[in-house]
CSV table of C-alpha atoms in Angstrom, one decimal:
chain,number,residue,atom,x,y,z
A,14,MET,CA,-13.6,12.2,11.0
A,15,PRO,CA,-14.2,8.4,11.6
A,16,PRO,CA,-11.4,6.0,11.7
A,17,ARG,CA,-10.4,4.5,8.1
A,18,ASN,CA,-13.1,1.5,7.2
A,19,LYS,CA,-11.3,-1.6,8.1
A,20,PRO,CA,-13.3,-4.8,8.9
A,21,SER,CA,-13.7,-6.6,12.2
A,22,LYS,CA,-12.2,-10.1,12.4
A,23,GLU,CA,-15.5,-11.5,12.2
A,24,ASP,CA,-16.5,-9.5,9.3
A,25,ALA,CA,-13.3,-10.5,7.5
A,26,ARG,CA,-13.8,-14.1,8.4
A,27,THR,CA,-17.2,-14.1,6.8
A,28,ALA,CA,-15.9,-12.4,3.6
A,29,ILE,CA,-13.1,-15.0,3.2
A,30,VAL,CA,-15.3,-18.0,3.7
A,31,GLY,CA,-17.7,-16.4,1.1
A,32,SER,CA,-14.9,-15.9,-1.3
A,33,LEU,CA,-13.6,-19.2,-0.8
A,34,LYS,CA,-16.9,-20.7,-1.6
A,35,GLU,CA,-17.2,-18.9,-4.9
A,36,TRP,CA,-14.0,-20.4,-6.0
A,37,GLY,CA,-15.3,-23.8,-4.9
A,38,VAL,CA,-13.0,-24.1,-1.9
A,39,ASN,CA,-14.8,-26.2,0.9
A,40,PRO,CA,-13.4,-25.3,4.4
A,41,ALA,CA,-15.0,-28.5,5.8
A,42,ARG,CA,-13.3,-30.8,3.2
A,43,PRO,CA,-10.3,-32.5,4.7
A,44,GLY,CA,-7.0,-32.0,3.0
A,45,VAL,CA,-5.9,-29.1,0.8
A,46,HIS,CA,-9.3,-27.4,1.0
A,47,ALA,CA,-9.4,-27.3,4.8
A,48,THR,CA,-5.5,-26.5,5.1
A,49,PHE,CA,-5.7,-23.7,2.6
A,50,SER,CA,-8.9,-22.1,4.3
A,51,LYS,CA,-7.2,-22.2,7.7
A,52,LYS,CA,-4.2,-20.4,6.2
A,53,ILE,CA,-5.9,-17.7,4.4
A,54,ALA,CA,-8.1,-16.9,7.4
A,55,SER,CA,-5.1,-16.6,9.5
A,56,ILE,CA,-3.4,-14.3,7.2
A,57,ALA,CA,-6.5,-12.1,6.9
A,58,GLU,CA,-6.8,-11.9,10.7
A,59,ALA,CA,-3.1,-11.1,11.0
A,60,ILE,CA,-3.5,-8.3,8.6
A,61,ILE,CA,-6.1,-6.5,10.6
A,62,GLU,CA,-4.6,-6.8,14.1
A,63,PRO,CA,-5.0,-3.5,15.7
A,64,THR,CA,-1.8,-1.3,16.0
A,65,ARG,CA,-0.7,2.1,17.3
A,66,GLU,CA,-2.5,5.1,16.3
A,67,ILE,CA,-0.5,6.9,13.6
A,68,ASP,CA,0.6,10.5,13.9
A,69,LEU,CA,-0.6,11.9,10.4
A,70,SER,CA,1.5,15.1,11.0
A,71,SER,CA,4.6,12.8,9.9
A,72,GLU,CA,2.8,11.3,7.2
A,73,ILE,CA,3.1,14.7,5.3
A,74,GLU,CA,6.8,14.1,5.1
A,75,PHE,CA,7.2,10.6,4.2
A,76,GLY,CA,6.6,8.7,0.8
A,77,ASN,CA,7.2,9.5,-2.8
A,78,GLN,CA,5.0,12.6,-3.0
A,79,VAL,CA,5.3,14.4,-6.4
A,80,LYS,CA,3.6,17.4,-7.8
A,81,LEU,CA,3.1,16.3,-11.3
A,82,PRO,CA,3.9,18.7,-14.2
A,83,LYS,CA,0.8,20.5,-15.5
A,84,ASP,CA,2.0,19.4,-18.9
A,85,ARG,CA,-0.1,16.1,-19.9
A,86,ASP,CA,2.5,14.3,-21.7
A,87,ARG,CA,5.3,15.1,-19.1
A,88,ALA,CA,2.9,14.1,-16.3
A,89,ILE,CA,2.1,10.7,-18.1
A,90,LYS,CA,5.8,10.0,-18.6
A,91,MET,CA,6.5,10.6,-14.8
A,92,VAL,CA,3.9,8.2,-13.7
A,93,TYR,CA,5.2,5.5,-16.1
A,94,LEU,CA,8.7,6.2,-14.8
A,95,VAL,CA,8.1,6.0,-11.1
A,96,ASP,CA,6.5,2.7,-11.6
A,97,LEU,CA,9.1,1.3,-13.9
A,98,LEU,CA,11.8,2.5,-11.4
A,99,GLU,CA,10.4,0.5,-8.6
A,100,TYR,CA,11.4,-2.6,-10.5
A,101,LYS,CA,14.9,-1.3,-11.0
A,102,ASP,CA,15.4,-0.1,-7.5
A,103,ASP,CA,13.3,-2.3,-5.2
A,104,GLU,CA,15.2,-5.5,-4.0
A,105,THR,CA,12.0,-7.0,-2.6
A,106,TYR,CA,10.7,-7.5,-6.3
A,107,GLU,CA,10.7,-11.3,-7.2
A,108,LEU,CA,12.3,-11.5,-10.6
A,109,ARG,CA,9.6,-13.8,-12.0
A,110,LEU,CA,6.6,-13.5,-14.1
A,111,GLU,CA,3.9,-15.3,-12.8
A,112,GLU,CA,0.8,-16.6,-14.9
A,113,VAL,CA,-2.2,-18.6,-13.9
A,114,GLN,CA,-3.3,-21.5,-16.2
A,115,ASP,CA,-7.0,-22.7,-16.1
A,116,ALA,CA,-7.4,-26.4,-17.1
A,117,LEU,CA,-10.8,-25.6,-18.3
A,118,GLU,CA,-9.3,-24.0,-21.4
A,119,GLY,CA,-8.5,-27.3,-22.9
A,120,VAL,CA,-12.3,-28.6,-22.8
A,121,LEU,CA,-14.1,-25.2,-23.8
A,122,THR,CA,-16.8,-25.2,-26.3
A,123,THR,CA,-17.6,-22.2,-28.5
A,124,ARG,CA,-20.4,-21.4,-26.3
A,125,ASP,CA,-18.1,-21.7,-23.1
A,126,LYS,CA,-15.7,-19.0,-24.6
A,127,SER,CA,-18.5,-16.5,-25.6
A,128,ASN,CA,-19.5,-16.5,-21.8
A,129,CYS,CA,-15.8,-15.9,-20.8
A,130,ILE,CA,-15.5,-18.4,-17.9
A,131,VAL,CA,-12.0,-18.7,-18.1
A,132,GLY,CA,-10.1,-17.6,-14.7
A,133,ILE,CA,-13.4,-16.6,-13.0
A,134,PRO,CA,-15.2,-18.2,-10.0
A,135,PRO,CA,-17.8,-20.9,-10.8
A,136,TYR,CA,-20.3,-20.2,-7.9
A,137,ASN,CA,-22.4,-17.3,-6.6
A,138,THR,CA,-22.9,-16.8,-2.9
A,139,TYR,CA,-25.9,-15.4,-1.2
A,140,ALA,CA,-25.8,-14.1,2.6
A,141,TYR,CA,-28.9,-14.6,4.9
A,142,GLN,CA,-30.0,-14.9,8.4
A,143,ALA,CA,-31.4,-18.1,9.8
A,144,GLU,CA,-32.0,-18.4,13.5
A,145,GLY,CA,-30.0,-15.4,14.3
A,146,ARG,CA,-27.1,-16.8,12.5
A,147,ARG,CA,-25.1,-15.7,9.3
A,148,CYS,CA,-25.6,-18.4,6.4
A,149,LEU,CA,-24.2,-18.6,2.8
A,150,LEU,CA,-26.2,-20.0,0.0
A,151,VAL,CA,-24.0,-21.3,-2.7
A,152,LYS,CA,-25.3,-21.7,-6.3
A,153,ARG,CA,-23.4,-22.7,-9.4
A,154,LYS,CA,-23.2,-20.2,-12.2
A,155,GLN,CA,-25.5,-21.3,-15.5
A,156,ALA,CA,-22.1,-21.3,-17.5
A,157,PHE,CA,-20.6,-24.1,-15.3
A,158,LEU,CA,-23.6,-26.4,-14.9
A,159,ARG,CA,-22.1,-28.8,-17.5
A,160,PHE,CA,-19.1,-29.3,-15.8
A,161,LYS,CA,-18.3,-32.1,-13.2
A,162,ASP,CA,-17.2,-31.1,-9.5
A,163,TYR,CA,-13.9,-32.5,-10.3
A,164,ASP,CA,-13.4,-30.2,-13.1
A,165,LEU,CA,-14.1,-27.2,-10.9
A,166,ASP,CA,-12.2,-28.2,-8.1
A,167,PRO,CA,-9.8,-25.2,-7.8
A,168,PHE,CA,-6.8,-27.0,-6.9
A,169,GLU,CA,-7.1,-29.2,-9.8
A,170,ARG,CA,-8.4,-26.3,-12.1
A,171,PHE,CA,-5.7,-23.8,-11.5
A,172,SER,CA,-2.0,-23.9,-11.6
A,173,LEU,CA,0.9,-21.3,-11.8
A,174,THR,CA,3.7,-20.9,-14.2
A,175,ARG,CA,6.7,-18.8,-13.5
A,176,ASP,CA,9.5,-17.5,-15.5
A,177,ASN,CA,12.5,-16.1,-14.3
A,178,LEU,CA,13.3,-12.5,-15.7
A,179,SER,CA,15.9,-9.7,-15.4
A,180,LYS,CA,14.5,-6.6,-13.9
A,181,ALA,CA,14.3,-4.9,-17.2
A,182,GLU,CA,12.4,-7.9,-18.7
A,183,LEU,CA,10.0,-8.2,-15.7
A,184,ALA,CA,9.1,-4.4,-16.0
A,185,PHE,CA,8.6,-4.7,-19.7
A,186,SER,CA,6.3,-8.0,-19.3
A,187,SER,CA,4.4,-6.4,-16.6
A,188,CYS,CA,4.0,-3.0,-17.9
A,189,PHE,CA,4.2,-2.9,-21.8
A,190,ASP,CA,0.4,-3.7,-22.0
A,191,GLU,CA,-2.5,-1.6,-23.2
A,192,GLY,CA,-4.4,-1.8,-20.1
A,193,TRP,CA,-1.5,-0.9,-17.9
A,194,MET,CA,-0.6,2.0,-20.2
A,195,LYS,CA,-4.1,3.3,-20.5
A,196,GLY,CA,-4.6,2.9,-16.7
A,197,TYR,CA,-1.7,4.8,-15.6
A,198,ALA,CA,-2.2,7.6,-18.4
A,199,PHE,CA,-5.5,8.4,-16.8
A,200,GLU,CA,-4.1,8.5,-13.3
A,201,ALA,CA,-1.5,11.1,-14.6
A,202,ILE,CA,-4.2,13.1,-16.3
A,203,VAL,CA,-6.6,13.2,-13.4
A,204,SER,CA,-4.0,13.7,-10.7
A,205,SER,CA,-2.4,16.5,-12.7
A,206,HIS,CA,-5.5,18.3,-13.4
A,207,ALA,CA,-6.8,17.8,-9.8
A,208,ILE,CA,-3.2,19.1,-8.4
A,209,HIS,CA,-3.2,22.2,-10.7
A,210,ASN,CA,-6.9,23.1,-11.1
A,211,GLU,CA,-9.0,21.8,-8.3
A,212,ALA,CA,-9.6,21.9,-4.5
A,213,CYS,CA,-9.7,19.0,-2.3
A,214,TYR,CA,-13.2,17.3,-2.4
A,215,LEU,CA,-13.5,17.2,1.2
A,216,CYS,CA,-11.9,20.2,2.9
A,217,ARG,CA,-11.9,22.3,-0.3
A,218,ARG,CA,-8.6,23.6,0.3
A,219,ARG,CA,-6.5,24.5,-2.9
A,220,ASN,CA,-2.9,23.5,-3.4
A,221,SER,CA,-3.2,20.8,-0.8
A,222,LEU,CA,-3.3,17.8,-3.2
A,223,VAL,CA,-0.3,15.8,-3.8
A,224,TRP,CA,0.5,12.7,-5.9
A,225,PHE,CA,1.8,9.6,-4.2
A,226,GLY,CA,3.9,7.7,-6.8
A,227,GLY,CA,4.2,4.2,-7.4
A,228,SER,CA,2.4,0.8,-6.4
A,229,GLU,CA,3.8,0.9,-2.9
A,230,TYR,CA,1.3,3.7,-2.0
A,231,SER,CA,-1.6,1.8,-3.3
A,232,TRP,CA,-5.1,3.2,-2.5
A,233,ARG,CA,-3.7,6.7,-2.3
A,234,ASP,CA,-2.9,8.2,-5.8
A,235,LEU,CA,-3.6,11.5,-4.2
A,236,TYR,CA,-3.2,12.8,-0.8
A,237,CYS,CA,-4.5,16.0,0.9
A,238,ARG,CA,-2.0,17.5,3.1
A,239,SER,CA,-4.6,19.7,4.8
A,240,CYS,CA,-7.4,17.0,5.8
A,241,HIS,CA,-5.3,13.8,5.3
A,242,SER,CA,-7.8,12.2,2.9
A,243,TYR,CA,-6.8,9.6,0.3
A,244,PHE,CA,-7.9,9.4,-3.2
A,245,GLU,CA,-7.6,6.2,-5.2
A,246,ILE,CA,-8.1,6.8,-9.1
A,247,LYS,CA,-9.4,4.0,-11.3
A,248,SER,CA,-10.2,4.6,-14.9
A,249,LYS,CA,-12.7,2.3,-16.6
A,250,SER,CA,-13.5,1.7,-20.4
A,251,ASN,CA,-17.0,3.3,-20.3
A,252,LYS,CA,-19.8,4.6,-18.1
A,253,ASP,CA,-21.6,1.3,-17.8
A,254,THR,CA,-18.7,-0.2,-15.9
A,255,ILE,CA,-18.6,2.6,-13.5
A,256,GLU,CA,-22.4,2.4,-12.9
A,257,ARG,CA,-21.9,-1.1,-11.9
A,258,ILE,CA,-19.1,-0.2,-9.4
A,259,PHE,CA,-21.3,2.5,-7.7
A,260,ARG,CA,-24.2,0.0,-7.7
A,261,TYR,CA,-22.4,-3.0,-6.6
A,262,GLU,CA,-18.8,-3.1,-5.6
A,263,LEU,CA,-15.1,-2.5,-6.7
A,264,HIS,CA,-12.5,-5.2,-7.0
A,265,GLY,CA,-9.1,-3.4,-6.0
A,266,GLY,CA,-5.7,-4.0,-4.8
A,267,SER,CA,-3.8,-5.4,-2.1
A,268,PHE,CA,-5.9,-5.9,1.3
A,269,ALA,CA,-2.6,-5.9,3.3
A,270,ARG,CA,-1.8,-2.4,2.0
A,271,TRP,CA,-5.4,-1.2,2.7
A,272,CYS,CA,-4.7,-2.3,6.4
A,273,SER,CA,-1.0,-1.2,6.4
A,274,GLU,CA,0.6,0.8,9.3
A,275,GLY,CA,-0.1,4.1,7.4
A,276,PHE,CA,-3.7,3.7,7.4
A,277,LYS,CA,-4.7,1.8,10.5
A,278,ASP,CA,-6.8,3.6,13.2
A,279,ARG,CA,-6.6,7.0,11.3
A,280,LYS,CA,-8.9,9.3,13.2
A,281,GLU,CA,-8.7,12.2,10.4
A,282,GLY,CA,-9.5,12.6,6.7
A,283,SER,CA,-11.5,10.0,4.6
A,284,ASP,CA,-11.1,7.5,1.8
A,285,PHE,CA,-12.4,8.2,-1.7
A,286,ILE,CA,-12.4,6.3,-5.0
A,287,VAL,CA,-12.3,8.5,-7.9
A,288,LEU,CA,-13.6,7.0,-11.0
A,289,VAL,CA,-13.3,8.1,-14.8
A,290,SER,CA,-14.5,6.8,-18.0
A,291,ARG,CA,-12.0,6.7,-20.9
A,292,LYS,CA,-14.8,7.4,-23.1
A,293,PRO,CA,-15.5,11.1,-22.9
A,294,SER,CA,-19.0,12.5,-22.4
A,295,TYR,CA,-20.9,15.3,-24.4
A,296,VAL,CA,-21.1,18.1,-21.8
A,297,ARG,CA,-22.4,21.0,-23.9
A,298,ARG,CA,-22.7,22.1,-27.5
A,299,ASN,CA,-19.5,20.8,-29.3
A,300,GLU,CA,-17.7,20.2,-26.1
A,301,TRP,CA,-16.6,16.9,-24.7
A,302,ALA,CA,-14.9,16.1,-21.4
A,303,TRP,CA,-13.6,13.2,-19.1
A,304,SER,CA,-16.3,13.3,-16.3
A,305,VAL,CA,-14.6,12.5,-13.0
A,306,GLU,CA,-17.0,11.0,-10.4
A,307,ILE,CA,-16.1,10.2,-6.8
A,308,GLY,CA,-17.4,8.1,-4.0
A,309,GLU,CA,-16.5,7.6,-0.5
A,310,VAL,CA,-15.5,4.3,0.8
A,311,ASN,CA,-18.3,2.7,2.6
A,312,SER,CA,-16.7,-0.7,3.4
A,313,ALA,CA,-13.5,-2.7,2.5
A,314,LEU,CA,-13.3,-6.6,3.0
A,315,PRO,CA,-10.8,-9.2,2.0
A,316,THR,CA,-11.4,-11.4,-0.9
A,317,VAL,CA,-9.3,-14.6,-2.3
A,318,SER,CA,-7.6,-13.7,-5.5
A,319,LEU,CA,-7.0,-16.1,-8.3
A,320,ASN,CA,-3.3,-16.0,-7.7
A,321,SER,CA,-3.8,-17.3,-4.2
A,322,ILE,CA,-5.8,-20.2,-5.3
A,323,ALA,CA,-3.3,-21.2,-8.0
A,324,SER,CA,-0.2,-20.7,-5.8
A,325,LYS,CA,-1.9,-22.8,-3.0
A,326,PHE,CA,0.4,-22.3,0.2
A,327,GLN,CA,2.4,-19.2,-0.4
A,328,ASP,CA,2.4,-16.8,2.5
A,329,ASN,CA,2.1,-13.6,0.4
A,330,HIS,CA,-0.4,-10.9,2.0
A,331,GLY,CA,-0.7,-9.5,-1.4
A,332,TYR,CA,-2.8,-12.4,-2.8
A,333,LEU,CA,-5.7,-11.1,-0.5
A,334,ARG,CA,-7.4,-8.4,-2.6
A,335,THR,CA,-10.1,-5.9,-1.5
A,336,VAL,CA,-13.6,-5.5,-2.3
A,337,VAL,CA,-14.8,-2.0,-1.7
A,338,THR,CA,-18.5,-0.6,-1.6
A,339,LEU,CA,-19.1,3.3,-2.1
A,340,LYS,CA,-21.5,5.8,-0.9
A,341,ASN,CA,-22.3,9.5,-1.5
A,342,ARG,CA,-21.7,9.5,-5.4
A,343,THR,CA,-21.2,12.7,-6.9
A,344,THR,CA,-19.1,14.4,-9.9
A,345,TRP,CA,-16.0,16.1,-8.6
A,346,PHE,CA,-14.9,17.8,-11.8
A,347,ASN,CA,-14.7,17.7,-15.6
A,348,ILE,CA,-11.5,17.7,-17.7
A,349,PRO,CA,-11.7,19.1,-21.1
A,350,MET,CA,-11.1,16.3,-23.8
A,351,GLN,CA,-7.9,16.3,-25.6
A,352,GLU,CA,-6.5,14.1,-28.3
A,353,MET,CA,-4.4,11.6,-26.5
A,354,PRO,CA,-0.7,11.2,-27.2
A,355,ASP,CA,1.0,8.2,-28.3
A,356,LEU,CA,1.2,6.1,-25.0
A,357,LYS,CA,3.6,3.5,-26.5
A,358,SER,CA,6.0,6.2,-27.4
A,359,LEU,CA,5.8,7.7,-24.0
A,360,PHE,CA,6.3,4.4,-22.6
A,361,ARG,CA,9.4,3.7,-24.5
A,362,GLN,CA,10.8,7.0,-23.4
A,363,SER,CA,10.3,6.5,-19.7
A,364,PHE,CA,11.5,2.8,-20.2
A,365,ASP,CA,14.6,4.1,-21.9
A,366,GLU,CA,15.3,6.3,-18.9
A,367,ALA,CA,14.7,3.4,-16.3
A,368,PHE,CA,16.7,0.9,-18.2
A,369,PRO,CA,19.2,2.5,-20.6
A,370,GLY,CA,20.1,0.5,-23.6
A,371,GLU,CA,17.8,-2.4,-22.7
A,372,TRP,CA,14.8,-1.9,-25.0
A,373,ASP,CA,16.0,-3.3,-28.4
A,374,ARG,CA,17.1,-6.6,-26.5
A,375,VAL,CA,13.8,-6.8,-24.0
A,376,ALA,CA,11.4,-5.9,-26.5
A,377,ASN,CA,12.4,-8.4,-29.3
A,378,GLU,CA,12.8,-11.1,-26.5
A,379,ILE,CA,9.7,-10.6,-24.6
A,380,ASN,CA,7.2,-9.7,-27.1
A,381,GLY,CA,8.9,-9.8,-30.6
A,382,VAL,CA,8.3,-6.0,-30.7
A,383,ASP,CA,10.2,-4.5,-33.5
A,384,ALA,CA,12.2,-1.9,-31.7
A,385,SER,CA,12.5,0.3,-34.6
A,386,GLU,CA,8.6,0.6,-35.3
A,387,GLU,CA,7.1,3.8,-34.6
A,388,GLY,CA,4.4,4.3,-31.9
A,389,THR,CA,1.0,3.3,-33.0
A,390,SER,CA,-2.5,5.0,-32.0
A,391,SER,CA,-3.4,6.5,-28.8
A,392,MET,CA,-5.6,3.4,-28.0
A,393,VAL,CA,-8.3,5.8,-26.4
A,394,ASP,CA,-11.7,5.9,-27.8
A,395,ILE,CA,-12.3,9.5,-28.9
A,396,PRO,CA,-15.8,10.2,-30.4
A,397,SER,CA,-15.9,11.9,-33.7
A,398,LEU,CA,-16.4,15.7,-33.5
A,399,SER,CA,-17.0,16.4,-37.2
A,400,LEU,CA,-19.6,18.5,-38.1
A,401,PRO,CA,-21.8,18.5,-41.4
A,402,PRO,CA,-20.4,20.9,-44.2
A,403,PRO,CA,-22.1,24.2,-44.4
A,404,PRO,CA,-24.6,25.0,-47.1
A,405,SER,CA,-23.5,26.6,-50.1
A,406,ILE,CA,-24.7,30.1,-51.3
A,407,ASP,CA,-27.0,28.4,-53.9
A,408,GLU,CA,-28.6,26.2,-51.2
A,409,ILE,CA,-29.3,29.1,-48.9
A,410,ARG,CA,-30.7,31.2,-51.7
A,411,SER,CA,-33.1,28.3,-52.7
A,412,ALA,CA,-34.3,27.7,-49.3
A,413,LEU,CA,-35.0,31.5,-48.9
A,414,GLU,CA,-37.0,31.4,-52.1
A,415,ASP,CA,-39.1,28.5,-50.8
A,416,LEU,CA,-39.9,30.7,-47.4
A,417,ALA,CA,-41.0,33.5,-49.6
A,418,VAL,CA,-44.8,34.7,-49.5
A,419,ASP,CA,-46.2,36.6,-52.1
A,420,ASP,CA,-49.5,38.0,-50.7
A,421,TRP,CA,-49.6,39.5,-47.2
C-alpha cells in the first residue's frame, strides 16, 4: 500500500498561504500579519518533517483499543465515558474554556444575520497557473462587500476569551452539547455495528476491527488489525451535507495528529473517512436504515483555524486543522434504524461515573440545567413510519360491488 497521504512542504506552504488569505491575513503586510504568517508556516513545516518509519506490528498493542459492546446504549455510554475521562485523567488539558468573539456581531443587520457571516472567512481564493508559477486570486465574498477593510482585519475582528474551570466544569461545558452528543452517539452506533457485523472494508477480514477510544486517537475511530487501515467516522445532519463533502472537501481535526508519529511514513493500510447521515434513508418497503458511506483519503492539507487567528501567537499545533479530499466513494453497509435513546440521560450516567457527585453543582453553575430534570427527546430526526388505517369491511364490500360486471 502507498504511504499515508501527507503533503510536501511546498504543498503545505501553498495551502497555508491560501488559508491565511481567506481569513484576510496578508503575509506581505508588515507587523502582526507578517509575523503571524511566518509563525504559522514554520509550525506547519515542523509538523510534516520526515521521521523514522513505524513498525505497525507494535501499533496493534498500543492505544486505547476497545471492543465496543454490541448493545447500542452501552456502546454510546462507553464512548461518552472514554472522552469524559480524558478531561479527568489527562494532565495536559488546560483547564480553561475558550470562546472566539467576532466584532462584526455588534454591527450586523438582519440581512447579515441571514447570511450567517459570524465566524467565517470573508474571502474566497482561486488557484491558477501563470507562466509556470502557482498564483492565488483573492475575492471578497458577496456578504462582506459592505464592510470596510479595517472591519475585516482578522486581528481586529477576532478575540479569544477564556474562563478558568475545574476538570468537571470543563468536561461539562465542552461535552454537554447537542452536536457533541449526537456525533459521539453515531460514532458508537457505527463502530459497534461494524465491529460485530461487518468485515474490514479494505481487506475483507472479519473480527479485525477495533475502536480507538478518545480524542487522543483522532483520525482513527476504527483500526483494522489485519491490514492496518484507519477509519474516521463523521456523522452529518443530512445527505446533502455528505454530498458536498464528497464533491468538495471535509474540514477535519488536528493537522498535527494527522501527521503524528503513529501515521508518518506508513507503508501499509490506507485511510478512510466514513460518513453517515443522522436522517435515515428509505431502503425498501417499510424499512428505514442509516446508510454508511465510505471514501478513501485522496489528500490532506493544513488550514488555519479560527482559534489560531483569535489567539494570534500561541504555539499550539492543534490550531492547524486539516482539509481532506476523498475518492472512491461507495456504500459500506446499512444499519437498520432504531428509535434513538435519550442521549442526555446516557450522558448524565457517563458523567456521574467520570465525576461522581459533581453533576448537581456543575450543571446548575455552567448552564443553569435543572439537575432533577428528566431527559428529553432523542434529538435525532426519525421519519414517521405510520401507515394509513386499513379499510373497513363495508368499504371493501362497496369497492367490490363497484367492480362487479353484470353481463359477460
